[in-house]
mmCIF file of C-alpha atoms and ligand atoms in Angstrom:
data_model
loop_
_atom_site.group_PDB
_atom_site.id
_atom_site.type_symbol
_atom_site.label_atom_id
_atom_site.label_comp_id
_atom_site.label_asym_id
_atom_site.label_seq_id
_atom_site.Cartn_x
_atom_site.Cartn_y
_atom_site.Cartn_z
ATOM 1 C CA MET A 11 83.115 -78.558 59.735
ATOM 2 C CA LEU A 12 85.722 -78.883 57.007
ATOM 3 C CA GLY A 13 85.870 -82.653 57.378
ATOM 4 C CA ASP A 14 86.629 -82.437 61.081
ATOM 5 C CA ASP A 15 83.304 -82.956 62.816
ATOM 6 C CA PRO A 16 83.210 -82.516 66.577
ATOM 7 C CA THR A 17 82.344 -85.433 68.814
ATOM 8 C CA ILE A 18 79.140 -84.916 70.809
ATOM 9 C CA GLU A 19 78.947 -86.626 74.181
ATOM 10 C CA PRO A 20 77.321 -86.219 77.599
ATOM 11 C CA MET A 21 78.816 -83.511 79.787
ATOM 12 C CA THR A 22 80.486 -84.632 82.992
ATOM 13 C CA GLU A 23 81.656 -82.758 86.079
ATOM 14 C CA ALA A 24 85.124 -82.620 84.526
ATOM 15 C CA ASP A 25 83.731 -80.394 81.740
ATOM 16 C CA ILE A 26 82.243 -77.767 84.039
ATOM 17 C CA ASP A 27 85.165 -75.311 83.971
ATOM 18 C CA ALA A 28 85.473 -75.358 80.193
ATOM 19 C CA THR A 29 81.713 -75.035 79.810
ATOM 20 C CA LEU A 30 81.572 -72.093 82.224
ATOM 21 C CA ALA A 31 84.235 -70.274 80.228
ATOM 22 C CA ILE A 32 82.170 -70.696 77.052
ATOM 23 C CA ASP A 33 79.008 -69.653 78.853
ATOM 24 C CA LEU A 34 80.486 -66.478 80.303
ATOM 25 C CA ALA A 35 81.915 -65.536 76.898
ATOM 26 C CA SER A 36 78.595 -66.201 75.162
ATOM 27 C CA PHE A 37 75.785 -64.786 77.306
ATOM 28 C CA HIS A 38 75.089 -61.602 79.170
ATOM 29 C CA PRO A 39 75.071 -62.249 82.947
ATOM 30 C CA ARG A 40 71.397 -61.230 83.158
ATOM 31 C CA ASP A 41 70.529 -64.163 80.881
ATOM 32 C CA ILE A 42 72.365 -66.732 82.957
ATOM 33 C CA GLY A 43 71.126 -65.792 86.377
ATOM 34 C CA GLY A 44 74.017 -63.771 87.735
ATOM 35 C CA GLU A 45 73.177 -60.115 87.394
ATOM 36 C CA ARG A 46 73.435 -59.218 91.071
ATOM 37 C CA GLU A 47 76.039 -61.704 92.235
ATOM 38 C CA ASP A 48 79.167 -63.368 90.953
ATOM 39 C CA PRO A 49 78.000 -64.634 87.535
ATOM 40 C CA ARG A 50 80.523 -67.472 87.459
ATOM 41 C CA ARG A 51 79.367 -68.840 90.780
ATOM 42 C CA ALA A 52 75.688 -68.466 89.942
ATOM 43 C CA ARG A 53 76.232 -70.186 86.635
ATOM 44 C CA GLU A 54 78.293 -72.998 88.113
ATOM 45 C CA GLU A 55 75.522 -73.720 90.634
ATOM 46 C CA ASN A 56 72.993 -73.718 87.844
ATOM 47 C CA LEU A 57 75.061 -76.114 85.703
ATOM 48 C CA ARG A 58 75.432 -78.503 88.621
ATOM 49 C CA GLU A 59 71.682 -78.372 89.232
ATOM 50 C CA GLU A 60 71.042 -79.188 85.589
ATOM 51 C CA LEU A 61 73.521 -82.098 85.692
ATOM 52 C CA ALA A 62 71.515 -83.550 88.585
ATOM 53 C CA ARG A 63 68.077 -83.168 86.946
ATOM 54 C CA THR A 64 66.848 -86.442 85.531
ATOM 55 C CA TRP A 65 64.921 -84.700 82.741
ATOM 56 C CA ALA A 66 67.821 -82.422 81.714
ATOM 57 C CA ARG A 67 70.454 -83.328 79.135
ATOM 58 C CA LEU A 68 73.804 -81.576 78.846
ATOM 59 C CA ARG A 69 76.106 -82.486 75.974
ATOM 60 C CA VAL A 70 79.445 -81.114 74.895
ATOM 61 C CA ALA A 71 81.080 -80.880 71.489
ATOM 62 C CA ARG A 72 84.744 -81.854 71.558
ATOM 63 C CA GLY A 73 87.443 -81.069 69.058
ATOM 64 C CA ARG A 74 90.108 -83.569 68.047
ATOM 65 C CA GLY A 75 92.211 -82.996 71.152
ATOM 66 C CA GLY A 76 89.225 -83.502 73.424
ATOM 67 C CA ASP A 77 88.808 -79.815 74.245
ATOM 68 C CA VAL A 78 85.273 -78.537 74.767
ATOM 69 C CA LEU A 79 84.211 -76.339 71.816
ATOM 70 C CA GLY A 80 80.571 -75.889 72.768
ATOM 71 C CA TYR A 81 77.668 -77.303 74.705
ATOM 72 C CA ILE A 82 73.922 -77.718 74.607
ATOM 73 C CA LEU A 83 71.341 -77.964 77.387
ATOM 74 C CA PHE A 84 67.846 -79.281 76.841
ATOM 75 C CA TRP A 85 64.967 -80.716 78.823
ATOM 76 C CA HIS A 86 62.991 -83.771 77.865
ATOM 77 C CA VAL A 87 59.454 -83.271 79.177
ATOM 78 C CA VAL A 88 56.949 -85.976 78.211
ATOM 79 C CA ASP A 89 56.888 -85.794 74.398
ATOM 80 C CA GLU A 90 58.530 -82.388 74.095
ATOM 81 C CA ILE A 91 62.156 -81.339 73.996
ATOM 82 C CA HIS A 92 62.927 -77.826 75.262
ATOM 83 C CA LEU A 93 66.215 -76.402 74.042
ATOM 84 C CA LEU A 94 67.402 -74.059 76.814
ATOM 85 C CA ASN A 95 70.964 -73.146 75.820
ATOM 86 C CA VAL A 96 73.423 -73.762 73.066
ATOM 87 C CA ALA A 97 76.773 -71.977 72.994
ATOM 88 C CA VAL A 98 80.026 -72.294 71.093
ATOM 89 C CA ALA A 99 83.399 -70.846 72.127
ATOM 90 C CA PRO A 100 83.890 -67.584 70.199
ATOM 91 C CA ALA A 101 87.090 -68.904 68.554
ATOM 92 C CA ALA A 102 85.289 -72.031 67.314
ATOM 93 C CA ARG A 103 82.230 -70.366 65.748
ATOM 94 C CA ARG A 104 81.130 -70.673 62.125
ATOM 95 C CA ARG A 105 82.730 -74.102 61.813
ATOM 96 C CA GLY A 106 79.570 -76.161 62.210
ATOM 97 C CA VAL A 107 79.830 -76.862 65.943
ATOM 98 C CA GLY A 108 76.476 -75.223 66.800
ATOM 99 C CA ARG A 109 74.814 -77.094 63.973
ATOM 100 C CA ALA A 110 76.351 -80.412 65.120
ATOM 101 C CA LEU A 111 75.001 -79.853 68.644
ATOM 102 C CA VAL A 112 71.470 -79.030 67.476
ATOM 103 C CA ASP A 113 71.558 -81.896 64.934
ATOM 104 C CA ASP A 114 72.446 -84.242 67.776
ATOM 105 C CA LEU A 115 69.509 -82.921 69.831
ATOM 106 C CA VAL A 116 67.138 -83.494 66.901
ATOM 107 C CA ALA A 117 68.465 -87.053 66.480
ATOM 108 C CA PHE A 118 67.833 -87.611 70.210
ATOM 109 C CA ALA A 119 64.292 -86.208 69.838
ATOM 110 C CA ARG A 120 63.565 -88.584 66.962
ATOM 111 C CA ARG A 121 64.971 -91.591 68.812
ATOM 112 C CA GLU A 122 62.786 -90.716 71.800
ATOM 113 C CA ARG A 123 59.778 -90.219 69.511
ATOM 114 C CA ALA A 124 59.226 -86.678 70.726
ATOM 115 C CA ALA A 125 56.509 -84.707 68.952
ATOM 116 C CA LYS A 126 58.346 -81.396 68.851
ATOM 117 C CA VAL A 127 61.380 -79.382 69.857
ATOM 118 C CA LEU A 128 60.662 -75.931 71.336
ATOM 119 C CA LEU A 129 62.923 -72.999 72.100
ATOM 120 C CA GLU A 130 62.923 -69.284 72.766
ATOM 121 C CA VAL A 131 65.517 -66.833 71.544
ATOM 122 C CA ARG A 132 66.144 -63.092 71.783
ATOM 123 C CA ALA A 133 64.679 -61.331 68.746
ATOM 124 C CA SER A 134 68.080 -59.707 68.048
ATOM 125 C CA ASN A 135 70.019 -63.002 68.099
ATOM 126 C CA GLU A 136 70.358 -63.395 64.377
ATOM 127 C CA PRO A 137 73.121 -66.058 64.402
ATOM 128 C CA ALA A 138 70.998 -68.352 66.554
ATOM 129 C CA ILE A 139 67.742 -67.677 64.667
ATOM 130 C CA ARG A 140 69.500 -68.413 61.349
ATOM 131 C CA LEU A 141 70.996 -71.614 62.737
ATOM 132 C CA TYR A 142 67.583 -72.822 63.947
ATOM 133 C CA GLU A 143 65.864 -71.870 60.689
ATOM 134 C CA ARG A 144 68.505 -73.735 58.697
ATOM 135 C CA LEU A 145 67.717 -76.840 60.723
ATOM 136 C CA GLY A 146 63.976 -76.584 60.033
ATOM 137 C CA PHE A 147 62.680 -74.672 63.054
ATOM 138 C CA ALA A 148 59.857 -72.180 62.391
ATOM 139 C CA ARG A 149 58.820 -69.128 64.385
ATOM 140 C CA PHE A 150 55.361 -69.503 65.872
ATOM 141 C CA ASN A 151 55.039 -66.727 68.443
ATOM 142 C CA VAL A 152 56.636 -63.534 69.709
ATOM 143 C CA ARG A 153 56.494 -62.851 73.429
ATOM 144 C CA LYS A 154 56.585 -59.087 73.789
ATOM 145 C CA ALA A 155 59.186 -57.762 76.265
ATOM 146 C CA TYR A 156 59.853 -61.291 77.490
ATOM 147 C CA TYR A 157 63.404 -60.529 78.631
ATOM 148 C CA SER A 158 64.168 -58.367 81.663
ATOM 149 C CA ASP A 159 65.642 -55.603 79.496
ATOM 150 C CA GLY A 160 62.428 -55.414 77.441
ATOM 151 C CA GLU A 161 63.582 -57.389 74.415
ATOM 152 C CA ASP A 162 61.049 -59.647 72.693
ATOM 153 C CA GLY A 163 61.404 -63.417 72.815
ATOM 154 C CA VAL A 164 60.860 -65.351 69.608
ATOM 155 C CA GLU A 165 59.392 -68.820 70.119
ATOM 156 C CA MET A 166 60.423 -71.433 67.576
ATOM 157 C CA MET A 167 59.396 -75.025 67.031
ATOM 158 C CA LEU A 168 60.494 -78.053 65.059
ATOM 159 C CA GLU A 169 57.616 -80.486 64.601
ATOM 160 C CA LEU A 170 58.696 -84.078 64.175
ATOM 161 C CA ASP A 171 56.889 -86.646 62.078
ATOM 162 C CA PRO A 172 54.788 -89.068 64.071
ATOM 163 C CA PRO A 173 56.534 -92.449 64.416
HETATM 164 C C1 COA B 222 74.428 -69.346 67.895
HETATM 165 C C2 COA B 222 75.747 -70.146 67.986
HETATM 166 C C3 COA B 222 75.554 -71.301 68.962
HETATM 167 C C4 COA B 222 76.056 -70.702 66.570
HETATM 168 O O1 COA B 222 77.204 -71.583 66.701
HETATM 169 P P1 COA B 222 78.216 -71.835 65.486
HETATM 170 O O2 COA B 222 79.025 -73.030 65.800
HETATM 171 O O3 COA B 222 78.941 -70.572 65.177
HETATM 172 O O4 COA B 222 77.193 -72.135 64.297
HETATM 173 P P2 COA B 222 77.494 -72.999 62.963
HETATM 174 O O5 COA B 222 78.896 -72.751 62.497
HETATM 175 O O6 COA B 222 77.101 -74.400 63.205
HETATM 176 O O7 COA B 222 76.490 -72.282 61.948
HETATM 177 C C5 COA B 222 75.403 -72.977 61.355
HETATM 178 C C6 COA B 222 74.554 -71.945 60.598
HETATM 179 O O8 COA B 222 73.985 -71.002 61.514
HETATM 180 C C7 COA B 222 73.959 -69.700 60.889
HETATM 181 N N1 COA B 222 74.857 -68.796 61.605
HETATM 182 C C8 COA B 222 75.724 -69.123 62.627
HETATM 183 N N2 COA B 222 76.366 -67.996 63.047
HETATM 184 C C9 COA B 222 75.910 -66.977 62.276
HETATM 185 C C10 COA B 222 76.189 -65.576 62.235
HETATM 186 N N3 COA B 222 77.098 -65.005 63.065
HETATM 187 N N4 COA B 222 75.513 -64.810 61.354
HETATM 188 C C11 COA B 222 74.599 -65.353 60.527
HETATM 189 N N5 COA B 222 74.294 -66.692 60.498
HETATM 190 C C12 COA B 222 74.934 -67.478 61.375
HETATM 191 C C13 COA B 222 74.447 -69.890 59.485
HETATM 192 O O9 COA B 222 73.333 -70.197 58.686
HETATM 193 C C14 COA B 222 75.361 -71.104 59.648
HETATM 194 O O10 COA B 222 75.560 -71.818 58.480
HETATM 195 P P3 COA B 222 76.786 -71.383 57.495
HETATM 196 O O11 COA B 222 78.008 -71.188 58.336
HETATM 197 O O12 COA B 222 76.871 -72.537 56.544
HETATM 198 O O13 COA B 222 76.333 -70.094 56.865
HETATM 199 C C15 COA B 222 76.932 -69.226 68.418
HETATM 200 O O14 COA B 222 76.916 -68.045 67.631
HETATM 201 C C16 COA B 222 76.904 -68.819 69.893
HETATM 202 O O15 COA B 222 77.435 -69.508 70.762
HETATM 203 N N6 COA B 222 76.275 -67.652 70.201
HETATM 204 C C17 COA B 222 76.211 -67.153 71.597
HETATM 205 C C18 COA B 222 75.244 -67.955 72.434
HETATM 206 C C19 COA B 222 73.829 -67.886 71.892
HETATM 207 O O16 COA B 222 73.334 -66.828 71.543
HETATM 208 N N7 COA B 222 73.150 -69.051 71.832
HETATM 209 C C20 COA B 222 71.801 -69.176 71.320
HETATM 210 C C21 COA B 222 70.751 -68.803 72.290
HETATM 211 S S1 COA B 222 70.516 -70.029 73.559
#
């Protein structure tokens, strides 16, 4: 990130508004649970639920001034890590923030001696698929018409070396 790496740290309640703004700018409402109601409210409830889940991890990437540039959500389930969401503010993209967030997740997975990191991504989401491939993830399955609008879901995995 041009010598100015973001700081990655756990998300707190104080980060919810900034995270929601990034979320709403990054995902279609149907993908974040708010197609039929107020997407912001639905998403805020969901974020608060995730913050309360003992197996969920939410981390934010901060710029120099402390502003939230992006966030990542993943679940730690036995020896697997499931990456559920990663999003970067549109104005902060292509500066290495997404990579820093996924790198941090992989470091967490290694520390916790997880066997693999799993994720699913829309087949058309080339920026995300490229990011994951650059970090060593491989496609292992396509779920036909997985998304509600009929788009395929690509399943990807990063296998970690046994400790
Ligand atoms: C996917 C996303 C998180 C990437 O964040 P980012 O901070 O822009 O990514 P980085 O700058 O760290 O990019 C790392 C690598 O990913 C790939 N990449 C990222 N954006 C790309 C794009 N628009 N087109 C092609 N490759 C891209 C590149 O290989 C890039 O390396 P490079 O810049 O050296 O070429 C961001 O585009 C985003 O928030 N998208 C909307 C939300 C989303 O779809 N999330 C993923 C599904 S959960």
